Amino acid sequence: MKVTELELTDVQGLPDDRRIPLQRVGIKNIRYPVTVLDKVKGTQQTVANINMYVNLPHHFKGTHISRFVEILNQYRREINVRTFADILSEMKRRLASQEAHLEVDFPYFIEKEAPVTSTPGLMEYICGLHGTLSDILDMKLLVRVPITTVCPCSKEISRYGAHNQRGEVRLEVRFKKFLWLEDVIAQVERAASSEVYSVLKRPDEKFVTEKAYERPMFVEDIVRSVYQGLRGLPEITWFSVEAENFESIHKHSAYAFTTWGKDPLKRF
Amino acid sequence: MKVTELELTDVQGLPDDRRIPLQRVGIKNIRYPVTVLDKVKGTQQTVANINMYVNLPHHFKGTHISRFVEILNQYRREINVRTFADILSEMKRRLASQEAHLEVDFPYFIEKEAPVTSTPGLMEYICGLHGTLSDILDMKLLVRVPITTVCPCSKEISRYGAHNQRGEVRLEVRFKKFLWLEDVIAQVERAASSEVYSVLKRPDEKFVTEKAYERPMFVEDIVRSVYQGLRGLPEITWFSVEAENFESIHKHSAYAFTTWGKDPLKRF
Amino acid sequence: MKVTELELTDVQGLPDDRRIPLQRVGIKNIRYPVTVLDKVKGTQQTVANINMYVNLPHHFKGTHISRFVEILNQYRREINVRTFADILSEMKRRLASQEAHLEVDFPYFIEKEAPVTSTPGLMEYICGLHGTLSDILDMKLLVRVPITTVCPCSKEISRYGAHNQRGEVRLEVRFKKFLWLEDVIAQVERAASSEVYSVLKRPDEKFVTEKAYERPMFVEDIVRSVYQGLRGLPEITWFSVEAENFESIHKHSAYAFTTWGKDPLKRF
Amino acid sequence: MKVTELELTDVQGLPDDRRIPLQRVGIKNIRYPVTVLDKVKGTQQTVANINMYVNLPHHFKGTHISRFVEILNQYRREINVRTFADILSEMKRRLASQEAHLEVDFPYFIEKEAPVTSTPGLMEYICGLHGTLSDILDMKLLVRVPITTVCPCSKEISRYGAHNQRGEVRLEVRFKKFLWLEDVIAQVERAASSEVYSVLKRPDEKFVTEKAYERPMFVEDIVRSVYQGLRGLPEITWFSVEAENFESIHKHSAYAFTTWGKDPLKRF
């Protein structure tokens, strides 16, 4: 004989008398296949790491975590800027909350041709959509872009050569109009000594090496260069940008960070 | 004016006189979207982490790493047990080698219903295909299966309760006939105190808790139980199985490992 | 003939005319052996992961990252709550900045006896000190405490047993008086279904299993229980607490988070 | 009233009739502070990640994992090449096994002066000691050494500059006489385009940049160069060496691997 849900005590729904509200309760690090928007192909299937939280008023003991997975399962074929508010609304409704948070991070692939031979290959960018719905919707787009950086100091002081390395730019953006990941990524790549490719033949390697050497940049320069590029985009209302260089002459990273615009959550 | 490949010195192709052959040269940790076989849906799109190596005879200075990416780009829509030998052959041919190695690891999702309410959800399993082609093909299937384990000692000595935890079984299999990932995973899940689900309602949670309590198992028991299940499958010629418990009463893991059959590469 | 520092162009010190101030520039993820305070033994040697940043006024092109490492090398035998302001001051002085940030994270070991047999063993806690010095000093203590949690719902609805698992509580604390790591950690451990040990003999395992079964707690309960314990400590002016359960019946985590007191940096 | 160990059933010690011997059972990923040998200072305190396993004959149900931690706690102030056999013997004796395995991995710090200004700083190397005691002792020393590599192809084909990056050499060594970690690490660093430092002033950066540009090397060259250096050391009976370049122009790594001498465990 099967036991039904109604016959079993709803322990999570019991009252709690400690008078402590919780800002976020839910599930963390669930992995799920999702479909996101792709500027060229329409959609792209990928695998996401997802966090889903709601606030919990002080008079409830716990939340019902199976409902988060049910919502995720329902929306997974269409997770994007346009459906985000719907998913957050559904979370508020089904979990009877005033606030809902959703964080979806995923590898995203863009086809990119080598700069001289045009050999095609796919490049991976780790991207994300993070949002909170209370009375208002606060939403951010996140991208991590691998780049090449050549050190201006090393170039200036050395008779030949210049140390260079792989770096990563991490960008978070608030926006008032739809933005393609592809366009944000292109903006970051333009700011580096050189962009990074998945496949380069010899003429491409020559091109990339010389271009990067002609454009030496500190992490500080990268951040300022991205800053200049983004400040001009009318869709964007706020951003933070950080650059990390996995220094070739050290075992630690060089790092720079700044923000632009008013973060609705921060005092400074 | 564009420079062509032929006008630039092929440094990798230059002779080397140190008389040191290299067993593996190539690319490591390239991330690529790939399509794999799915028992229910035919195919499944996922994102893989890939290593590709060949041996390098002692008289060559280096290998041509762009060719690995070109081969990967060509085969990415069909990476599975049936095409593996073709990809390895192509690597041997284009890199002029006697031996080629390919390692493809990816998250794989299976739809699974909760045991009582039949609520559907997707479960992630990290899977892999690793192979080497020399004169012969040596190929392995890898799966990592999350499980629940209840401690038999804790159950026996305690008046009530028993510590339990999430564990992971990691399996590597050599085979002489095609095997579905789904079947190997089901075999492992049958061996645990209970399998793990992405969504469980209260009647399911009751079922899973009681079932696991009735089937207490050490990591040692899990490994032996998987061993017994696999030894009977005629497709399998060798396997290794390890179980790791992320102990709920410790900050370290309990661990067990064994193998069955003759590993063609190992002396013992 | 050696080249001296003065003969080489100081590229970092060159002016920059883009008028973009940077909030943080410096080094990230440098690993260094450090000596911290230990309540029992006086001091403890460990290995830290360290980030050091300063702000960069808009008229400078870059910062001098070698100076960060020189400061670290000078202070590494005495990194603790008492010397933190000195290190930050030295960073501001040597890098000619208005603001300095220092983040030091390290494993910290505490000797702990098994609850019945008193068998001794060492437990690892990941701890941290993060601070910012502008006109004022803002400093936080961070600890990550592994715990055991038994699910109240599973216990209530099942005829026997209850799923339980390893969890982790992550705490950040602002304070107005010196606090021992040991005392903060003990406060968290008291809040769990049971604390976690490095070594347990059978009588200890019986004790821990039964104690945890008698004290079932959701992640929500853990957070509220830590909250109640910390709110009473007069040294503390603010804290955030989060609990994550590595669920034994799922592959994802259950999660809860809240804060108390006024965060000087946040609007809400 | 306290329950004693003897009054509780020894479930692990119960007989098992499945006739399946287990090759390894024990504990994994326990973190412990340990003291290792230091060529300059005598000893060095660090924090290790440790695995301890024994074989389990087919007639036993399980092993006693608390005994592993007790042995570790007893020897932690003296874990090195000289005490390794003692620890392994103690594991065999207390766990009543024919074979014991111990893997100890830890960050190790060496003071290193910048090449021109002699500015001192500490460099981290991840090191390890792995050993098995059956009738004979089989023991390996492991080191991971960060390096700089300049690409010979990029240098040859470009009008100026050359892409370079951080790389890592991972070495495993079997030996018949005591070896200092410092000497093995120095041997690897000599093989690279340049070694890596924790602190470099401008004259040092000029030196390192020019030296690396004068010594361009593929991963293949690094492996061969380490191979040549190690083959000449009379203490060494076997080694494997791999080099991985975190390519500055790609998001994936270039990789090379080879071995020398007869691995007692492998067929080829």
PDB file of N, CA and C in Angstrom, chain B residues 20-25 56, chain D residues 170-172 220 223-224 226-227 238-243 255-260:
ATOM      1  N   ILE B  20      65.610  10.638 -27.389  1.00  0.00           N
ATOM      2  CA  ILE B  20      64.666  10.355 -26.297  1.00  0.00           C
ATOM      3  C   ILE B  20      63.256  10.300 -26.879  1.00  0.00           C
ATOM      4  N   PRO B  21      62.660   9.115 -26.989  1.00  0.00           N
ATOM      5  CA  PRO B  21      61.290   9.025 -27.475  1.00  0.00           C
ATOM      6  C   PRO B  21      60.325   9.506 -26.378  1.00  0.00           C
ATOM      7  N   LEU B  22      59.208  10.119 -26.783  1.00  0.00           N
ATOM      8  CA  LEU B  22      58.212  10.573 -25.810  1.00  0.00           C
ATOM      9  C   LEU B  22      56.980   9.700 -25.950  1.00  0.00           C
ATOM     10  N   GLN B  23      56.445   9.242 -24.814  1.00  0.00           N
ATOM     11  CA  GLN B  23      55.320   8.312 -24.874  1.00  0.00           C
ATOM     12  C   GLN B  23      54.008   9.019 -25.203  1.00  0.00           C
ATOM     13  N   ARG B  24      53.864  10.271 -24.751  1.00  0.00           N
ATOM     14  CA  ARG B  24      52.631  11.015 -25.006  1.00  0.00           C
ATOM     15  C   ARG B  24      52.934  12.492 -25.224  1.00  0.00           C
ATOM     16  N   VAL B  25      52.473  13.024 -26.359  1.00  0.00           N
ATOM     17  CA  VAL B  25      52.507  14.473 -26.565  1.00  0.00           C
ATOM     18  C   VAL B  25      51.155  14.865 -27.161  1.00  0.00           C
ATOM     19  N   LEU B  56      55.695  10.272 -29.700  1.00  0.00           N
ATOM     20  CA  LEU B  56      56.566  11.074 -30.578  1.00  0.00           C
ATOM     21  C   LEU B  56      57.902  10.357 -30.706  1.00  0.00           C
TER      22      LEU B  56
ATOM     23  N   ARG D 170      55.603  17.817 -13.731  1.00  0.00           N
ATOM     24  CA  ARG D 170      55.271  16.879 -12.654  1.00  0.00           C
ATOM     25  C   ARG D 170      56.174  15.655 -12.784  1.00  0.00           C
ATOM     26  N   LEU D 171      56.883  15.352 -11.722  1.00  0.00           N
ATOM     27  CA  LEU D 171      57.920  14.338 -11.740  1.00  0.00           C
ATOM     28  C   LEU D 171      57.631  13.301 -10.665  1.00  0.00           C
ATOM     29  N   GLU D 172      57.780  12.030 -11.011  1.00  0.00           N
ATOM     30  CA  GLU D 172      57.742  10.960 -10.006  1.00  0.00           C
ATOM     31  C   GLU D 172      59.051  10.196 -10.121  1.00  0.00           C
ATOM     32  N   GLU D 220      57.740  19.333 -25.196  1.00  0.00           N
ATOM     33  CA  GLU D 220      58.542  18.164 -25.559  1.00  0.00           C
ATOM     34  C   GLU D 220      60.010  18.386 -25.163  1.00  0.00           C
ATOM     35  N   VAL D 223      60.497  18.060 -21.296  1.00  0.00           N
ATOM     36  CA  VAL D 223      60.521  16.671 -20.834  1.00  0.00           C
ATOM     37  C   VAL D 223      61.854  16.022 -21.170  1.00  0.00           C
ATOM     38  N   ARG D 224      62.330  16.254 -22.389  1.00  0.00           N
ATOM     39  CA  ARG D 224      63.620  15.655 -22.770  1.00  0.00           C
ATOM     40  C   ARG D 224      64.771  16.235 -21.954  1.00  0.00           C
ATOM     41  N   VAL D 226      64.613  17.486 -18.842  1.00  0.00           N
ATOM     42  CA  VAL D 226      64.559  16.906 -17.492  1.00  0.00           C
ATOM     43  C   VAL D 226      65.078  15.464 -17.540  1.00  0.00           C
ATOM     44  N   TYR D 227      64.655  14.749 -18.559  1.00  0.00           N
ATOM     45  CA  TYR D 227      65.073  13.349 -18.751  1.00  0.00           C
ATOM     46  C   TYR D 227      66.600  13.233 -18.773  1.00  0.00           C
ATOM     47  N   TRP D 238      64.194   4.907 -11.459  1.00  0.00           N
ATOM     48  CA  TRP D 238      63.060   5.022 -12.370  1.00  0.00           C
ATOM     49  C   TRP D 238      62.485   6.421 -12.219  1.00  0.00           C
ATOM     50  N   PHE D 239      61.956   6.962 -13.316  1.00  0.00           N
ATOM     51  CA  PHE D 239      61.179   8.199 -13.164  1.00  0.00           C
ATOM     52  C   PHE D 239      60.154   8.318 -14.274  1.00  0.00           C
ATOM     53  N   SER D 240      59.110   9.116 -13.989  1.00  0.00           N
ATOM     54  CA  SER D 240      58.210   9.575 -15.044  1.00  0.00           C
ATOM     55  C   SER D 240      58.226  11.090 -14.966  1.00  0.00           C
ATOM     56  N   VAL D 241      58.115  11.741 -16.126  1.00  0.00           N
ATOM     57  CA  VAL D 241      58.120  13.206 -16.148  1.00  0.00           C
ATOM     58  C   VAL D 241      57.067  13.674 -17.134  1.00  0.00           C
ATOM     59  N   GLU D 242      56.232  14.620 -16.709  1.00  0.00           N
ATOM     60  CA  GLU D 242      55.274  15.212 -17.635  1.00  0.00           C
ATOM     61  C   GLU D 242      55.353  16.729 -17.522  1.00  0.00           C
ATOM     62  N   ALA D 243      55.123  17.403 -18.655  1.00  0.00           N
ATOM     63  CA  ALA D 243      55.130  18.861 -18.672  1.00  0.00           C
ATOM     64  C   ALA D 243      53.811  19.321 -19.259  1.00  0.00           C
ATOM     65  N   TYR D 255      50.966  19.319 -23.815  1.00  0.00           N
ATOM     66  CA  TYR D 255      51.325  18.285 -22.844  1.00  0.00           C
ATOM     67  C   TYR D 255      52.340  17.313 -23.423  1.00  0.00           C
ATOM     68  N   ALA D 256      53.294  16.870 -22.599  1.00  0.00           N
ATOM     69  CA  ALA D 256      54.213  15.803 -23.000  1.00  0.00           C
ATOM     70  C   ALA D 256      54.557  14.962 -21.785  1.00  0.00           C
ATOM     71  N   PHE D 257      54.840  13.679 -22.038  1.00  0.00           N
ATOM     72  CA  PHE D 257      55.062  12.731 -20.939  1.00  0.00           C
ATOM     73  C   PHE D 257      55.993  11.643 -21.401  1.00  0.00           C
ATOM     74  N   THR D 258      56.912  11.218 -20.540  1.00  0.00           N
ATOM     75  CA  THR D 258      57.644   9.983 -20.800  1.00  0.00           C
ATOM     76  C   THR D 258      58.156   9.397 -19.496  1.00  0.00           C
ATOM     77  N   THR D 259      58.684   8.175 -19.583  1.00  0.00           N
ATOM     78  CA  THR D 259      59.238   7.510 -18.396  1.00  0.00           C
ATOM     79  C   THR D 259      60.608   6.943 -18.744  1.00  0.00           C
ATOM     80  N   TRP D 260      61.366   6.646 -17.709  1.00  0.00           N
ATOM     81  CA  TRP D 260      62.672   5.994 -17.885  1.00  0.00           C
ATOM     82  C   TRP D 260      62.838   4.931 -16.809  1.00  0.00           C
TER      83      TRP D 260
END
